[in-house]
Amino acid sequence: VTLRSLPARGFAAALAITTVAGSALAQESSFVPEDKCGTRDCTCDDAPMMERFRDNQIKAQKAWHSVKNDLVAGTGPRSLADAETLFRNRLGGGDSVLTQQFKSCPGYDAAKNDLGKIAGVSPAGEAVLDPCFCASFCKDIVHSTVVHEKSHRDTAIPFVAVMTGMQIGCKALKGLKESFAYQCDTVSPVIRANSELVAYQAGIDSLQAAITKLEMDDPMNPGVECTWKPIVESSPTTPMAASPAPAGFLDRVRLLWNRLIHGAGS
Amino acid sequence: MLPLAAAFLVATSCGTDSAKNAGLDAGSPNFGAGGGAGLDAASGDGGNTGDGGSTATADAGPITPGTVDSIWKRASTHLTGVDPSMPTGVVEGTVAIPGANDSEEFDGSSVDLYEQLTGDTLVTYCYLEGDSVYYKVTRPTTHVDALYATTTGDLSRLFEIKKGQLTETFTYTLGTSFVLSETTFTAYKGTFPPASWPQKAVALE
């Protein structure tokens, strides 16, 4: 597949691990489609990382949810840039374990590989990924990122269609622009917030399904459940109830003997 | 017109009249004193109803009638803004929709869109300038007779076809005020996809 340079596509870079690149996707000609990603299959050993990645996505989705709540309440960000900044502030710090995993890819270069710009959509409509991301995470994680990217476009296009008149009206109709400035300013942030929420959910669902499948069947040991969590949970010990003393003398001696030999539980 | 939308329009009309009768229009930059300035339509080709109202219109050109499953192009949108906290209450105007529009969501790329109601689905066709494909996004709809409903995010969109003319209505509510959007479509009669589009489609569902 020959990839042309990727045009900046706004939300295309919005999948975040540590920080979300809300700004446009860089012109990354080195990005590759999923089938050229060369990612290895996930195994039981990857399950904790998969859960961690999923939890990070849930956290990011919650951050976008709070941005959307502000928008609906009438107190939201007034531009796309402000929406992205607010989201990053709400998301807070990233997961250092995920960051380290990303940096473990062969040939990692901080100048080229940015965890905030790991994926995008090519002019051919394909989701494309940073090869470093492909190399450092297993297939189900990478695939959930592809699902996220595709979902963005799927959500944004109908939204852009329906808001066309509103956006043109806000530019062309002076009265609307002045009296309904908040509604006009927040059209793009609203589209972005909705798109992000759906995209994160799609990615989370994809990864959760993969984790559940892994739990049911270890790929390295077909037919065996994959376990990476403690099997036995410690339960509080209950005090032993004292059994009534036997009535006969010999029985009492036997009980005493057993306790000496086997302990008080006998 | 839908019952809900009809009721809403009645309410807004009343609001406009009230504003006019109370003489509140003179103090608003949006309402022409003594009937007239209305909204400034940047397109410059709009008129306005005057009469203390605030309507600006833009010529969307002739509307080509079609059937419900025609491929439709947005032609014009009538917007009615209502802010209960404003003395003047209502602002409205109509804008023509150009063939393609720059979209901030796609980093300023020009976006060309068509829509089609087929059976129980709404199909949105989208071409982003510079791409080698176009997108076909499908969404479920529910419909009764000539009335179709679908949702996009939190927006409930209602489509209605009357006498060969398709309209879409939705209300955009944020905070305490809202904007009612009513879009009129014109039927596309050429071969699809248009000659300026790539032939390859990417389906998204």
Short mmCIF file of C-alpha atoms in Angstrom, two decimals:
data_model
loop_
_atom_site.label_atom_id
_atom_site.label_comp_id
_atom_site.label_asym_id
_atom_site.label_seq_id
_atom_site.Cartn_x
_atom_site.Cartn_y
_atom_site.Cartn_z
CA VAL A 1 0.00 0.00 0.00
CA THR A 2 1.42 3.31 -0.99
CA LEU A 3 0.50 5.95 1.47
CA ARG A 4 0.41 9.53 0.55
CA SER A 5 1.17 11.98 3.27
CA LEU A 6 -1.72 12.06 5.66
CA PRO A 7 -3.73 15.19 5.56
CA ALA A 8 -4.53 16.63 8.92
CA ARG A 9 -7.89 15.28 9.94
CA GLY A 10 -8.67 16.84 13.27
CA PHE A 11 -9.89 14.08 15.47
CA ALA A 12 -7.88 11.45 13.66
CA ALA A 13 -5.18 11.68 16.27
CA ALA A 14 -7.49 11.82 19.19
CA LEU A 15 -6.80 8.40 20.63
CA ALA A 16 -4.83 9.05 23.73
CA ILE A 17 -2.73 6.94 25.95
CA THR A 18 -0.88 9.50 27.94
CA THR A 19 -2.00 12.67 26.32
CA VAL A 20 -4.34 13.17 23.46
CA ALA A 21 -3.15 14.99 20.42
CA GLY A 22 -6.23 17.01 19.88
CA SER A 23 -4.42 19.00 17.27
CA ALA A 24 -4.20 17.81 13.74
CA LEU A 25 -2.52 14.57 12.87
CA ALA A 26 1.01 15.18 11.74
CA GLN A 27 1.94 14.44 8.20
CA GLU A 28 3.19 10.98 9.05
CA SER A 29 4.07 9.15 5.88
CA SER A 30 5.60 6.35 7.92
CA PHE A 31 2.24 5.24 9.27
CA VAL A 32 1.02 1.88 8.02
CA PRO A 33 -2.38 0.20 7.66
CA GLU A 34 -3.40 -2.45 10.18
CA ASP A 35 -2.59 -5.37 7.89
CA LYS A 36 0.97 -4.06 7.48
CA CYS A 37 1.34 -3.38 11.15
CA GLY A 38 3.09 -6.68 11.93
CA THR A 39 1.67 -6.78 15.41
CA ARG A 40 1.93 -10.00 17.39
CA ASP A 41 -1.11 -11.81 18.78
CA CYS A 42 -2.10 -11.12 22.37
CA THR A 43 -1.44 -13.82 24.94
CA CYS A 44 -2.24 -14.26 28.59
CA ASP A 45 0.88 -12.32 29.42
CA ASP A 46 -0.56 -9.29 27.64
CA ALA A 47 -3.83 -9.32 29.55
CA PRO A 48 -2.74 -6.93 32.31
CA MET A 49 -1.52 -4.45 29.67
CA MET A 50 -4.79 -4.83 27.77
CA GLU A 51 -6.74 -4.06 30.92
CA ARG A 52 -4.52 -1.10 31.61
CA PHE A 53 -5.01 0.25 28.09
CA ARG A 54 -8.77 -0.24 28.38
CA ASP A 55 -8.85 1.56 31.72
CA ASN A 56 -6.93 4.44 30.20
CA GLN A 57 -9.51 4.68 27.43
CA ILE A 58 -12.32 4.67 29.96
CA LYS A 59 -10.60 7.50 31.78
CA ALA A 60 -10.27 9.46 28.55
CA GLN A 61 -13.91 8.86 27.70
CA LYS A 62 -14.95 10.18 31.11
CA ALA A 63 -12.88 13.30 30.51
CA TRP A 64 -14.71 13.91 27.21
CA HIS A 65 -17.99 13.24 28.93
CA SER A 66 -17.30 16.01 31.41
CA VAL A 67 -16.46 18.36 28.52
CA LYS A 68 -19.74 17.49 26.84
CA ASN A 69 -21.67 18.03 30.07
CA ASP A 70 -20.20 21.51 30.29
CA LEU A 71 -21.18 22.20 26.68
CA VAL A 72 -24.76 21.14 27.25
CA ALA A 73 -24.96 23.14 30.47
CA GLY A 74 -23.94 26.30 28.64
CA THR A 75 -20.53 26.60 30.26
CA GLY A 76 -18.43 24.66 27.76
CA PRO A 77 -15.35 25.58 25.73
CA ARG A 78 -15.95 28.04 22.90
CA SER A 79 -13.55 26.60 20.33
CA LEU A 80 -12.19 23.26 19.24
CA ALA A 81 -8.76 24.14 20.62
CA ASP A 82 -10.27 25.05 23.99
CA ALA A 83 -12.25 21.81 24.03
CA GLU A 84 -9.09 19.80 23.46
CA THR A 85 -7.21 21.73 26.12
CA LEU A 86 -10.01 21.22 28.62
CA PHE A 87 -10.08 17.53 27.80
CA ARG A 88 -6.35 17.17 28.36
CA ASN A 89 -6.63 19.01 31.65
CA ARG A 90 -9.47 16.78 32.78
CA LEU A 91 -7.62 13.65 31.67
CA GLY A 92 -4.66 14.58 33.83
CA GLY A 93 -1.42 12.64 33.78
CA GLY A 94 -0.92 9.59 31.64
CA ASP A 95 -0.19 6.02 32.58
CA SER A 96 3.56 5.68 32.94
CA VAL A 97 3.44 1.93 32.34
CA LEU A 98 1.78 2.44 28.95
CA THR A 99 4.24 5.17 28.11
CA GLN A 100 7.17 2.91 28.92
CA GLN A 101 5.66 0.13 26.84
CA PHE A 102 5.37 2.46 23.87
CA LYS A 103 8.93 3.61 24.29
CA SER A 104 10.10 0.00 24.25
CA CYS A 105 9.56 -0.31 20.51
CA PRO A 106 12.71 -0.93 18.45
CA GLY A 107 14.07 2.32 17.11
CA TYR A 108 11.92 4.52 19.31
CA ASP A 109 12.64 8.15 18.60
CA ALA A 110 11.02 10.77 20.81
CA ALA A 111 11.17 13.22 17.94
CA LYS A 112 9.21 10.95 15.62
CA ASN A 113 7.11 8.74 17.84
CA ASP A 114 4.45 10.54 19.79
CA LEU A 115 2.01 8.64 21.93
CA GLY A 116 -0.51 11.34 21.25
CA LYS A 117 -0.31 10.70 17.50
CA ILE A 118 -0.43 6.97 17.08
CA ALA A 119 -3.14 6.63 14.45
CA GLY A 120 -5.07 8.39 11.74
CA VAL A 121 -7.06 7.86 8.58
CA SER A 122 -5.36 7.88 5.19
CA PRO A 123 -6.83 9.56 2.07
CA ALA A 124 -7.81 6.05 1.00
CA GLY A 125 -10.07 5.76 4.03
CA GLU A 126 -7.88 3.27 5.86
CA ALA A 127 -6.92 3.52 9.50
CA VAL A 128 -3.14 3.86 9.67
CA LEU A 129 -0.85 3.46 12.64
CA ASP A 130 2.55 4.40 13.93
CA PRO A 131 4.76 1.29 13.44
CA CYS A 132 6.24 1.94 16.87
CA PHE A 133 2.78 1.54 18.38
CA CYS A 134 2.29 -1.65 16.35
CA ALA A 135 5.56 -3.06 17.68
CA SER A 136 5.06 -2.22 21.32
CA PHE A 137 1.48 -3.38 21.87
CA CYS A 138 -0.27 -6.61 20.95
CA LYS A 139 -2.85 -7.03 18.19
CA ASP A 140 -6.08 -6.56 20.14
CA ILE A 141 -4.88 -3.24 21.53
CA VAL A 142 -3.85 -2.06 18.09
CA HIS A 143 -7.14 -3.23 16.60
CA SER A 144 -9.15 -1.37 19.24
CA THR A 145 -7.31 1.75 18.12
CA VAL A 146 -8.33 1.09 14.52
CA VAL A 147 -11.93 0.67 15.66
CA HIS A 148 -11.67 4.00 17.47
CA GLU A 149 -10.37 5.78 14.37
CA LYS A 150 -13.01 4.36 12.06
CA SER A 151 -15.74 5.22 14.52
CA HIS A 152 -14.65 8.86 14.51
CA ARG A 153 -15.37 9.24 10.83
CA ASP A 154 -18.57 7.26 11.08
CA THR A 155 -19.84 9.59 13.80
CA ALA A 156 -18.50 12.89 12.55
CA ILE A 157 -19.84 12.73 8.99
CA PRO A 158 -23.57 12.70 9.89
CA PHE A 159 -22.90 15.37 12.51
CA VAL A 160 -21.12 17.61 10.04
CA ALA A 161 -24.02 17.11 7.62
CA VAL A 162 -26.71 18.01 10.10
CA MET A 163 -24.84 21.05 11.44
CA THR A 164 -24.03 22.49 8.02
CA GLY A 165 -26.87 25.02 8.04
CA MET A 166 -26.09 26.06 11.59
CA GLN A 167 -22.43 26.65 10.84
CA ILE A 168 -23.18 28.66 7.72
CA GLY A 169 -25.91 30.59 9.51
CA CYS A 170 -23.52 31.49 12.31
CA LYS A 171 -21.14 33.01 9.78
CA ALA A 172 -23.74 34.63 7.54
CA LEU A 173 -26.47 35.81 9.86
CA LYS A 174 -25.20 38.65 12.00
CA GLY A 175 -28.10 38.50 14.43
CA LEU A 176 -27.63 34.80 15.07
CA LYS A 177 -23.91 35.21 15.51
CA GLU A 178 -24.39 38.01 18.06
CA SER A 179 -27.34 36.76 20.02
CA PHE A 180 -26.49 33.07 19.97
CA ALA A 181 -22.74 33.32 20.14
CA TYR A 182 -22.48 30.38 22.52
CA GLN A 183 -24.46 28.08 20.22
CA CYS A 184 -22.39 29.24 17.27
CA ASP A 185 -19.01 28.94 19.01
CA THR A 186 -19.70 25.49 20.32
CA VAL A 187 -20.80 23.73 17.15
CA SER A 188 -17.36 22.24 16.49
CA PRO A 189 -16.68 21.36 20.15
CA VAL A 190 -20.06 19.62 20.32
CA ILE A 191 -19.32 17.60 17.19
CA ARG A 192 -15.90 16.66 18.55
CA ALA A 193 -17.15 15.70 22.01
CA ASN A 194 -19.88 13.49 20.57
CA SER A 195 -17.48 11.92 18.13
CA GLU A 196 -14.92 11.22 20.85
CA LEU A 197 -17.47 9.65 23.16
CA VAL A 198 -18.68 7.24 20.50
CA ALA A 199 -15.15 6.47 19.30
CA TYR A 200 -13.85 5.74 22.78
CA GLN A 201 -16.83 3.51 23.49
CA ALA A 202 -16.25 1.57 20.28
CA GLY A 203 -12.57 1.08 21.13
CA ILE A 204 -13.32 0.09 24.72
CA ASP A 205 -15.95 -2.43 23.59
CA SER A 206 -13.55 -3.94 21.09
CA LEU A 207 -10.80 -4.34 23.66
CA GLN A 208 -13.15 -5.62 26.36
CA ALA A 209 -14.42 -8.29 23.97
CA ALA A 210 -10.83 -9.35 23.31
CA ILE A 211 -10.05 -9.50 27.02
CA THR A 212 -13.16 -11.58 27.68
CA LYS A 213 -12.22 -13.95 24.86
CA LEU A 214 -8.73 -14.28 26.27
CA GLU A 215 -10.16 -15.07 29.69
CA MET A 216 -12.15 -17.93 28.19
CA ASP A 217 -9.32 -19.47 26.24
CA ASP A 218 -5.55 -19.14 26.47
CA PRO A 219 -4.22 -19.02 22.88
CA MET A 220 -1.03 -20.75 24.02
CA ASN A 221 -3.00 -23.55 25.73
CA PRO A 222 -6.21 -24.14 23.78
CA GLY A 223 -9.09 -25.24 25.95
CA VAL A 224 -7.54 -23.79 29.07
CA GLU A 225 -8.81 -20.61 30.62
CA CYS A 226 -6.37 -17.77 30.71
CA THR A 227 -5.65 -16.61 34.22
CA TRP A 228 -3.74 -13.55 35.26
CA LYS A 229 -5.63 -12.68 38.40
CA PRO A 230 -5.39 -14.40 41.82
CA ILE A 231 -7.44 -17.59 41.59
CA VAL A 232 -8.20 -17.87 45.29
CA GLU A 233 -9.34 -14.83 47.09
CA SER A 234 -8.46 -14.70 50.73
CA SER A 235 -11.51 -14.88 52.92
CA PRO A 236 -11.74 -13.82 56.50
CA THR A 237 -11.19 -16.68 58.91
CA THR A 238 -14.04 -17.53 61.18
CA PRO A 239 -13.38 -18.37 64.79
CA MET A 240 -13.70 -22.04 65.46
CA ALA A 241 -16.69 -23.02 67.50
CA ALA A 242 -15.86 -25.15 70.51
CA SER A 243 -17.44 -28.59 70.21
CA PRO A 244 -19.13 -29.97 73.25
CA ALA A 245 -16.93 -32.18 75.35
CA PRO A 246 -17.51 -35.92 74.95
CA ALA A 247 -19.38 -37.51 77.80
CA GLY A 248 -17.15 -40.55 78.48
CA PHE A 249 -13.69 -40.53 80.04
CA LEU A 250 -12.04 -42.48 77.22
CA ASP A 251 -13.61 -40.19 74.64
CA ARG A 252 -12.15 -37.19 76.46
CA VAL A 253 -8.71 -38.76 76.50
CA ARG A 254 -9.01 -39.50 72.76
CA LEU A 255 -9.97 -35.90 72.09
CA LEU A 256 -7.06 -34.61 74.10
CA TRP A 257 -4.72 -36.96 72.26
CA ASN A 258 -5.99 -35.85 68.89
CA ARG A 259 -5.51 -32.20 69.82
CA LEU A 260 -1.99 -32.88 70.88
CA ILE A 261 -1.24 -34.67 67.63
CA HIS A 262 -3.34 -32.75 65.09
CA GLY A 263 -3.96 -29.38 66.71
CA ALA A 264 -7.00 -27.61 68.09
CA GLY A 265 -9.14 -28.12 64.95
CA SER A 266 -9.40 -31.84 65.44
CA MET B 1 -45.23 20.16 9.36
CA LEU B 2 -44.75 18.04 12.40
CA PRO B 3 -46.99 18.73 15.36
CA LEU B 4 -44.08 19.55 17.61
CA ALA B 5 -42.38 21.74 15.11
CA ALA B 6 -45.67 23.39 14.26
CA ALA B 7 -46.33 24.19 17.87
CA PHE B 8 -42.86 25.55 18.23
CA LEU B 9 -43.21 27.78 15.22
CA VAL B 10 -46.47 29.14 16.51
CA ALA B 11 -44.78 29.94 19.77
CA THR B 12 -41.92 31.73 18.11
CA SER B 13 -44.27 33.72 15.93
CA CYS B 14 -46.11 34.84 18.99
CA GLY B 15 -42.84 35.81 20.58
CA THR B 16 -41.95 37.94 17.63
CA ASP B 17 -45.28 39.66 17.66
CA SER B 18 -45.03 40.30 21.34
CA ALA B 19 -41.67 41.85 20.91
CA LYS B 20 -42.93 44.04 18.14
CA ASN B 21 -46.01 45.13 20.00
CA ALA B 22 -44.04 45.95 23.06
CA GLY B 23 -41.70 48.05 21.03
CA LEU B 24 -38.74 46.05 22.17
CA ASP B 25 -37.29 45.66 18.75
CA ALA B 26 -35.77 49.11 18.56
CA GLY B 27 -33.26 48.34 21.24
CA SER B 28 -31.96 45.19 19.71
CA PRO B 29 -29.29 45.08 17.07
CA ASN B 30 -31.13 42.16 15.55
CA PHE B 31 -34.52 43.68 15.16
CA GLY B 32 -35.04 46.58 12.82
CA ALA B 33 -36.80 49.51 14.36
CA GLY B 34 -39.98 50.19 12.55
CA GLY B 35 -39.77 47.11 10.50
CA GLY B 36 -36.86 46.53 9.11
CA ALA B 37 -33.26 45.86 9.26
CA GLY B 38 -33.62 42.27 10.21
CA LEU B 39 -30.60 40.07 10.18
CA ASP B 40 -27.64 40.82 8.06
CA ALA B 41 -27.24 38.00 5.66
CA ALA B 42 -23.64 37.95 4.64
CA SER B 43 -24.58 36.43 1.35
CA GLY B 44 -26.13 39.74 0.47
CA ASP B 45 -28.82 38.27 -1.63
CA GLY B 46 -31.38 37.91 1.06
CA GLY B 47 -34.30 40.08 1.82
CA ASN B 48 -36.07 40.44 5.09
CA THR B 49 -39.59 40.55 6.17
CA GLY B 50 -39.30 43.73 8.14
CA ASP B 51 -42.39 44.28 10.21
CA GLY B 52 -40.35 44.30 13.36
CA GLY B 53 -39.35 40.72 12.77
CA SER B 54 -35.88 39.55 12.16
CA THR B 55 -35.89 37.44 9.11
CA ALA B 56 -33.19 37.35 6.53
CA THR B 57 -33.39 35.07 3.57
CA ALA B 58 -30.91 33.81 1.09
CA ASP B 59 -31.77 32.54 -2.33
CA ALA B 60 -31.06 28.84 -2.48
CA GLY B 61 -31.95 28.64 -6.15
CA PRO B 62 -34.68 26.46 -7.62
CA ILE B 63 -35.62 23.37 -5.64
CA THR B 64 -35.78 20.20 -7.72
CA PRO B 65 -38.54 17.91 -6.46
CA GLY B 66 -37.89 14.22 -5.90
CA THR B 67 -39.17 11.09 -4.24
CA VAL B 68 -38.21 9.98 -0.75
CA ASP B 69 -35.47 7.67 -2.01
CA SER B 70 -33.93 10.33 -4.23
CA ILE B 71 -30.41 11.42 -3.48
CA TRP B 72 -30.78 14.80 -1.83
CA LYS B 73 -28.58 17.85 -1.47
CA ARG B 74 -29.04 20.51 1.20
CA ALA B 75 -30.26 23.70 -0.43
CA SER B 76 -31.12 26.13 2.36
CA THR B 77 -31.60 26.23 6.11
CA HIS B 78 -33.98 28.39 8.06
CA LEU B 79 -32.73 29.02 11.59
CA THR B 80 -34.81 30.27 14.50
CA GLY B 81 -32.93 31.13 17.66
CA VAL B 82 -34.88 31.38 20.89
CA ASP B 83 -33.43 32.72 24.13
CA PRO B 84 -36.04 32.99 26.88
CA SER B 85 -33.83 35.39 28.79
CA MET B 86 -33.74 37.93 25.96
CA PRO B 87 -36.43 40.58 25.78
CA THR B 88 -36.62 40.20 22.03
CA GLY B 89 -36.68 36.45 22.32
CA VAL B 90 -36.44 35.28 18.76
CA VAL B 91 -33.95 35.65 15.94
CA GLU B 92 -34.43 33.98 12.61
CA GLY B 93 -32.98 33.88 9.14
CA THR B 94 -32.38 31.69 6.13
CA VAL B 95 -29.09 30.80 4.51
CA ALA B 96 -28.31 29.09 1.24
CA ILE B 97 -26.08 26.02 1.50
CA PRO B 98 -23.18 25.95 -0.95
CA GLY B 99 -22.33 22.74 -2.78
CA ALA B 100 -19.36 22.00 -0.54
CA ASN B 101 -18.22 23.51 2.73
CA ASP B 102 -15.00 23.70 4.67
CA SER B 103 -15.24 21.73 7.89
CA GLU B 104 -13.25 22.38 11.03
CA GLU B 105 -13.86 18.77 12.00
CA PHE B 106 -11.79 17.70 9.01
CA ASP B 107 -9.13 20.35 9.54
CA GLY B 108 -10.63 22.76 7.09
CA SER B 109 -11.01 20.29 4.24
CA SER B 110 -13.86 20.89 1.85
CA VAL B 111 -16.71 18.47 2.52
CA ASP B 112 -19.33 17.58 -0.08
CA LEU B 113 -22.42 15.79 1.25
CA TYR B 114 -25.54 14.08 -0.11
CA GLU B 115 -28.23 12.23 1.78
CA GLN B 116 -30.70 9.51 0.89
CA LEU B 117 -33.56 7.79 2.71
CA THR B 118 -33.75 4.18 1.62
CA GLY B 119 -36.18 1.87 3.38
CA ASP B 120 -35.33 2.13 7.05
CA THR B 121 -31.97 3.80 6.70
CA LEU B 122 -30.53 7.24 6.19
CA VAL B 123 -27.45 7.16 4.01
CA THR B 124 -25.01 10.05 4.10
CA TYR B 125 -22.55 10.24 1.22
CA CYS B 126 -19.47 12.29 1.96
CA TYR B 127 -16.45 13.27 -0.07
CA LEU B 128 -13.50 14.96 1.62
CA GLU B 129 -11.48 16.95 -0.85
CA GLY B 130 -8.21 15.23 -1.68
CA ASP B 131 -9.29 11.73 -0.69
CA SER B 132 -9.21 8.83 -3.12
CA VAL B 133 -12.49 7.45 -1.77
CA TYR B 134 -15.85 8.72 -0.65
CA TYR B 135 -17.70 7.58 2.45
CA LYS B 136 -21.12 6.03 2.76
CA VAL B 137 -22.45 6.26 6.31
CA THR B 138 -25.65 4.38 7.15
CA ARG B 139 -27.95 5.07 10.07
CA PRO B 140 -31.24 3.42 11.00
CA THR B 141 -34.43 5.42 10.78
CA THR B 142 -37.96 4.83 11.88
CA HIS B 143 -40.73 6.11 9.71
CA VAL B 144 -44.45 6.53 9.46
CA ASP B 145 -45.73 7.40 6.03
CA ALA B 146 -43.61 10.29 4.80
CA LEU B 147 -42.13 11.10 8.21
CA TYR B 148 -38.68 9.72 9.04
CA ALA B 149 -36.82 10.02 12.34
CA THR B 150 -33.20 9.35 13.21
CA THR B 151 -30.72 10.45 15.83
CA THR B 152 -27.26 11.89 15.51
CA GLY B 153 -25.62 12.13 18.91
CA ASP B 154 -28.19 13.86 21.07
CA LEU B 155 -29.94 15.41 18.10
CA SER B 156 -33.28 14.00 17.01
CA ARG B 157 -33.70 14.67 13.31
CA LEU B 158 -37.04 14.52 11.58
CA PHE B 159 -37.34 14.27 7.82
CA GLU B 160 -40.56 14.88 5.98
CA ILE B 161 -41.36 14.77 2.31
CA LYS B 162 -44.28 16.81 1.03
CA LYS B 163 -45.15 17.37 -2.59
CA GLY B 164 -41.76 16.13 -3.66
CA GLN B 165 -39.84 18.38 -1.31
CA LEU B 166 -37.72 16.97 1.53
CA THR B 167 -37.20 18.93 4.74
CA GLU B 168 -35.24 18.15 7.90
CA THR B 169 -36.02 19.63 11.31
CA PHE B 170 -34.12 19.48 14.58
CA THR B 171 -33.64 21.58 17.66
CA TYR B 172 -30.15 22.41 18.91
CA THR B 173 -30.33 23.12 22.62
CA LEU B 174 -27.45 24.27 24.77
CA GLY B 175 -27.81 26.02 28.10
CA THR B 176 -31.12 27.82 28.33
CA SER B 177 -31.51 28.80 24.69
CA PHE B 178 -31.94 26.84 21.52
CA VAL B 179 -31.92 27.08 17.75
CA LEU B 180 -34.49 25.40 15.54
CA SER B 181 -33.06 24.33 12.20
CA GLU B 182 -35.25 23.59 9.19
CA THR B 183 -33.40 22.52 6.07
CA THR B 184 -34.86 22.23 2.60
CA PHE B 185 -33.28 19.77 0.18
CA THR B 186 -33.13 19.67 -3.57
CA ALA B 187 -33.12 16.36 -5.44
CA TYR B 188 -29.93 15.38 -7.23
CA LYS B 189 -30.68 14.17 -10.73
CA GLY B 190 -27.26 13.33 -12.12
CA THR B 191 -25.34 10.07 -12.04
CA PHE B 192 -23.99 9.15 -8.65
CA PRO B 193 -21.31 9.54 -7.49
CA PRO B 194 -20.80 12.92 -9.16
CA ALA B 195 -18.06 13.10 -11.76
CA SER B 196 -15.85 15.14 -9.43
CA TRP B 197 -15.85 12.34 -6.84
CA PRO B 198 -13.71 9.19 -6.80
CA GLN B 199 -15.58 6.03 -7.73
CA LYS B 200 -14.53 3.95 -4.75
CA ALA B 201 -16.80 4.03 -1.70
CA VAL B 202 -15.90 3.14 1.89
CA ALA B 203 -18.96 1.97 3.79
CA LEU B 204 -19.26 2.90 7.45
CA GLU B 205 -22.04 1.59 9.67
#
